[in-house]
PDB file of C-alpha atoms in Angstrom:
ATOM      1  CA  MET A 985      80.917 -10.733 -34.938  1.00  0.00           C
ATOM      2  CA  GLN A 986      81.147  -9.052 -31.539  1.00  0.00           C
ATOM      3  CA  ALA A 987      78.393  -9.870 -29.048  1.00  0.00           C
ATOM      4  CA  ASP A 988      76.470  -7.019 -27.518  1.00  0.00           C
ATOM      5  CA  TYR A 989      75.427  -8.210 -24.086  1.00  0.00           C
ATOM      6  CA  ALA A 990      72.983  -5.316 -23.804  1.00  0.00           C
ATOM      7  CA  ASP A 991      70.748  -7.272 -26.205  1.00  0.00           C
ATOM      8  CA  TYR A 992      70.162  -9.808 -23.437  1.00  0.00           C
ATOM      9  CA  GLU A 993      69.737  -7.575 -20.403  1.00  0.00           C
ATOM     10  CA  HIS A 994      65.969  -8.021 -20.599  1.00  0.00           C
ATOM     11  CA  LEU A 995      66.307 -11.777 -20.053  1.00  0.00           C
ATOM     12  CA  GLN A 996      65.692 -12.978 -16.529  1.00  0.00           C
ATOM     13  CA  PRO A 997      68.454 -15.168 -15.105  1.00  0.00           C
ATOM     14  CA  ILE A 998      67.557 -18.813 -14.777  1.00  0.00           C
ATOM     15  CA  PRO A 999      67.805 -20.085 -11.186  1.00  0.00           C
ATOM     16  CA  ARG A1000      70.611 -22.603 -10.683  1.00  0.00           C
ATOM     17  CA  LEU A1001      68.192 -24.868  -8.862  1.00  0.00           C
ATOM     18  CA  TYR A1002      66.457 -25.572 -12.187  1.00  0.00           C
ATOM     19  CA  GLY A1003      69.729 -26.910 -13.569  1.00  0.00           C
ATOM     20  CA  TYR A1004      70.412 -29.039 -10.508  1.00  0.00           C
ATOM     21  CA  VAL A1005      66.905 -30.501 -10.502  1.00  0.00           C
ATOM     22  CA  GLY A1006      66.986 -31.080 -14.271  1.00  0.00           C
ATOM     23  CA  ALA A1007      70.383 -32.767 -14.121  1.00  0.00           C
ATOM     24  CA  ALA A1008      69.333 -34.927 -11.158  1.00  0.00           C
ATOM     25  CA  ALA A1009      66.096 -35.961 -12.891  1.00  0.00           C
ATOM     26  CA  SER A1010      68.015 -36.749 -16.071  1.00  0.00           C
ATOM     27  CA  PHE A1011      70.584 -38.735 -14.073  1.00  0.00           C
ATOM     28  CA  VAL A1012      67.871 -40.899 -12.510  1.00  0.00           C
ATOM     29  CA  ALA A1013      66.011 -41.259 -15.814  1.00  0.00           C
ATOM     30  CA  PHE A1014      69.104 -42.421 -17.696  1.00  0.00           C
ATOM     31  CA  LEU A1015      70.095 -44.841 -14.921  1.00  0.00           C
ATOM     32  CA  GLY A1016      66.583 -46.245 -15.205  1.00  0.00           C
ATOM     33  CA  LEU A1017      66.896 -46.407 -18.985  1.00  0.00           C
ATOM     34  CA  HIS A1018      70.156 -48.340 -18.622  1.00  0.00           C
ATOM     35  CA  GLN A1019      68.286 -50.902 -16.497  1.00  0.00           C
ATOM     36  CA  ILE A1020      65.305 -51.109 -18.862  1.00  0.00           C
ATOM     37  CA  VAL A1021      67.543 -51.648 -21.877  1.00  0.00           C
ATOM     38  CA  ARG A1022      69.622 -54.226 -19.976  1.00  0.00           C
ATOM     39  CA  ARG A1023      66.520 -56.227 -19.070  1.00  0.00           C
ATOM     40  CA  PHE A1024      64.352 -55.922 -22.160  1.00  0.00           C
ATOM     41  CA  ALA A1025      66.187 -54.673 -25.233  1.00  0.00           C
ATOM     42  CA  ILE A1026      69.449 -56.579 -25.583  1.00  0.00           C
ATOM     43  CA  PRO A1027      69.362 -58.925 -28.592  1.00  0.00           C
ATOM     44  CA  THR A1028      69.392 -62.591 -27.597  1.00  0.00           C
ATOM     45  CA  ALA A1029      72.258 -63.294 -30.013  1.00  0.00           C
ATOM     46  CA  LEU A1030      74.614 -61.387 -27.718  1.00  0.00           C
ATOM     47  CA  THR A1031      75.754 -63.905 -25.144  1.00  0.00           C
ATOM     48  CA  GLU A1032      78.949 -62.471 -23.667  1.00  0.00           C
ATOM     49  CA  ASN A1033      78.430 -60.050 -20.760  1.00  0.00           C
ATOM     50  CA  LYS A1034      80.980 -57.493 -21.985  1.00  0.00           C
ATOM     51  CA  ILE A1035      79.376 -57.376 -25.424  1.00  0.00           C
ATOM     52  CA  GLN A1036      75.900 -57.073 -23.873  1.00  0.00           C
ATOM     53  CA  TRP A1037      77.082 -54.204 -21.668  1.00  0.00           C
ATOM     54  CA  LYS A1038      78.732 -52.386 -24.579  1.00  0.00           C
ATOM     55  CA  TRP A1039      75.636 -52.805 -26.752  1.00  0.00           C
ATOM     56  CA  LYS A1040      73.465 -51.425 -23.936  1.00  0.00           C
ATOM     57  CA  ASN A1041      75.806 -48.502 -23.390  1.00  0.00           C
ATOM     58  CA  ILE A1042      75.890 -47.603 -27.088  1.00  0.00           C
ATOM     59  CA  PHE A1043      72.096 -47.946 -27.374  1.00  0.00           C
ATOM     60  CA  VAL A1044      71.476 -45.592 -24.430  1.00  0.00           C
ATOM     61  CA  SER A1045      74.075 -43.200 -25.856  1.00  0.00           C
ATOM     62  CA  TRP A1046      72.230 -43.252 -29.174  1.00  0.00           C
ATOM     63  CA  ILE A1047      68.929 -42.449 -27.450  1.00  0.00           C
ATOM     64  CA  HIS A1048      70.610 -39.514 -25.686  1.00  0.00           C
ATOM     65  CA  SER A1049      72.086 -38.224 -28.932  1.00  0.00           C
ATOM     66  CA  VAL A1050      68.742 -38.400 -30.761  1.00  0.00           C
ATOM     67  CA  ILE A1051      66.958 -36.508 -27.970  1.00  0.00           C
ATOM     68  CA  VAL A1052      69.671 -33.858 -27.725  1.00  0.00           C
ATOM     69  CA  GLY A1053      70.005 -33.524 -31.502  1.00  0.00           C
ATOM     70  CA  VAL A1054      66.295 -32.877 -31.978  1.00  0.00           C
ATOM     71  CA  TRP A1055      66.223 -30.564 -28.956  1.00  0.00           C
ATOM     72  CA  VAL A1056      69.182 -28.466 -30.151  1.00  0.00           C
ATOM     73  CA  LEU A1057      67.863 -28.170 -33.701  1.00  0.00           C
ATOM     74  CA  SER A1058      64.459 -27.153 -32.382  1.00  0.00           C
ATOM     75  CA  SER A1059      66.184 -24.592 -30.130  1.00  0.00           C
ATOM     76  CA  PHE A1060      67.651 -22.873 -33.178  1.00  0.00           C
ATOM     77  CA  TYR A1061      64.283 -23.065 -34.932  1.00  0.00           C
ATOM     78  CA  TYR A1062      62.311 -21.549 -32.049  1.00  0.00           C
ATOM     79  CA  TYR A1063      65.048 -19.118 -30.954  1.00  0.00           C
ATOM     80  CA  PRO A1064      66.969 -17.993 -34.049  1.00  0.00           C
ATOM     81  CA  GLU A1065      68.560 -15.186 -32.020  1.00  0.00           C
ATOM     82  CA  MET A1066      70.810 -17.902 -30.557  1.00  0.00           C
ATOM     83  CA  THR A1067      72.810 -17.824 -33.786  1.00  0.00           C
ATOM     84  CA  ARG A1068      74.075 -14.353 -32.900  1.00  0.00           C
ATOM     85  CA  ASP A1069      75.524 -15.360 -29.546  1.00  0.00           C
ATOM     86  CA  LEU A1070      75.560 -18.854 -28.089  1.00  0.00           C
ATOM     87  CA  ILE A1071      77.218 -17.711 -24.849  1.00  0.00           C
ATOM     88  CA  ALA A1072      75.074 -14.861 -23.577  1.00  0.00           C
ATOM     89  CA  PHE A1073      71.683 -16.014 -24.890  1.00  0.00           C
ATOM     90  CA  GLN A1074      69.686 -17.999 -22.361  1.00  0.00           C
ATOM     91  CA  ASN A1075      66.216 -19.329 -21.806  1.00  0.00           C
ATOM     92  CA  LEU A1076      64.711 -22.266 -19.986  1.00  0.00           C
ATOM     93  CA  TYR A1077      64.179 -24.312 -23.152  1.00  0.00           C
ATOM     94  CA  CYS A1078      67.862 -24.164 -24.099  1.00  0.00           C
ATOM     95  CA  TYR A1079      68.968 -24.518 -20.485  1.00  0.00           C
ATOM     96  CA  GLY A1080      67.102 -27.812 -20.297  1.00  0.00           C
ATOM     97  CA  VAL A1081      69.277 -29.501 -22.906  1.00  0.00           C
ATOM     98  CA  VAL A1082      72.368 -28.705 -20.820  1.00  0.00           C
ATOM     99  CA  ALA A1083      70.745 -30.163 -17.703  1.00  0.00           C
ATOM    100  CA  LEU A1084      69.661 -33.271 -19.625  1.00  0.00           C
ATOM    101  CA  SER A1085      73.152 -33.840 -20.988  1.00  0.00           C
ATOM    102  CA  THR A1086      74.779 -33.254 -17.613  1.00  0.00           C
ATOM    103  CA  GLY A1087      72.555 -35.906 -16.059  1.00  0.00           C
ATOM    104  CA  TYR A1088      73.281 -38.290 -18.934  1.00  0.00           C
ATOM    105  CA  PHE A1089      77.051 -37.812 -18.676  1.00  0.00           C
ATOM    106  CA  CYS A1090      76.939 -38.449 -14.930  1.00  0.00           C
ATOM    107  CA  SER A1091      74.760 -41.561 -15.304  1.00  0.00           C
ATOM    108  CA  ASP A1092      76.982 -42.966 -18.035  1.00  0.00           C
ATOM    109  CA  PHE A1093      80.056 -42.295 -15.897  1.00  0.00           C
ATOM    110  CA  VAL A1094      78.476 -44.159 -12.974  1.00  0.00           C
ATOM    111  CA  ASP A1095      77.392 -47.032 -15.251  1.00  0.00           C
ATOM    112  CA  ILE A1096      80.935 -47.376 -16.611  1.00  0.00           C
ATOM    113  CA  VAL A1097      82.450 -47.412 -13.110  1.00  0.00           C
ATOM    114  CA  ILE A1098      79.856 -49.823 -11.659  1.00  0.00           C
ATOM    115  CA  ASN A1099      80.341 -52.277 -14.518  1.00  0.00           C
ATOM    116  CA  SER A1100      84.150 -52.221 -14.201  1.00  0.00           C
ATOM    117  CA  GLN A1101      84.655 -50.783 -17.670  1.00  0.00           C
ATOM    118  CA  VAL A1102      86.901 -47.890 -16.606  1.00  0.00           C
ATOM    119  CA  TYR A1103      89.988 -49.125 -18.426  1.00  0.00           C
ATOM    120  CA  ALA A1104      88.142 -50.313 -21.527  1.00  0.00           C
ATOM    121  CA  MET A1105      86.109 -47.094 -21.802  1.00  0.00           C
ATOM    122  CA  ARG A1106      88.704 -44.563 -20.618  1.00  0.00           C
ATOM    123  CA  GLU A1107      88.214 -42.404 -23.726  1.00  0.00           C
ATOM    124  CA  VAL A1108      84.484 -42.183 -23.021  1.00  0.00           C
ATOM    125  CA  LEU A1109      85.147 -41.231 -19.399  1.00  0.00           C
ATOM    126  CA  LEU A1110      87.549 -38.546 -20.556  1.00  0.00           C
ATOM    127  CA  HIS A1111      84.934 -37.329 -23.041  1.00  0.00           C
ATOM    128  CA  HIS A1112      82.336 -37.042 -20.261  1.00  0.00           C
ATOM    129  CA  VAL A1113      84.653 -35.197 -17.897  1.00  0.00           C
ATOM    130  CA  ALA A1114      86.188 -32.804 -20.432  1.00  0.00           C
TER     131      ALA A1114
END
């Protein structure tokens, strides 16, 4: 199915600043979530630091995936015209999920580097960069 970009000419472009602010806010929020989970949500049975860090990382990743999954599904529900063209269609609601994920990927990247897990988590780093 060929996209007809004329269908979207009536849409106002979304300012890039919204994406930068959304990604920055998401970055800070997920860094904070990493700290909250590290302090309050790690099971006491996990005693080794590497295992605690990995559990925390997977838990925060799971929270991100639940938020994004619900957000994306609701995007298709509220904006069914997205199914015709995922590239040209844009609105602030859908733009937000990209900003949220960008901030999450950056915060997870920083968390991996800070906790010296670069070698052990190289596939995750590659996934975040690609």
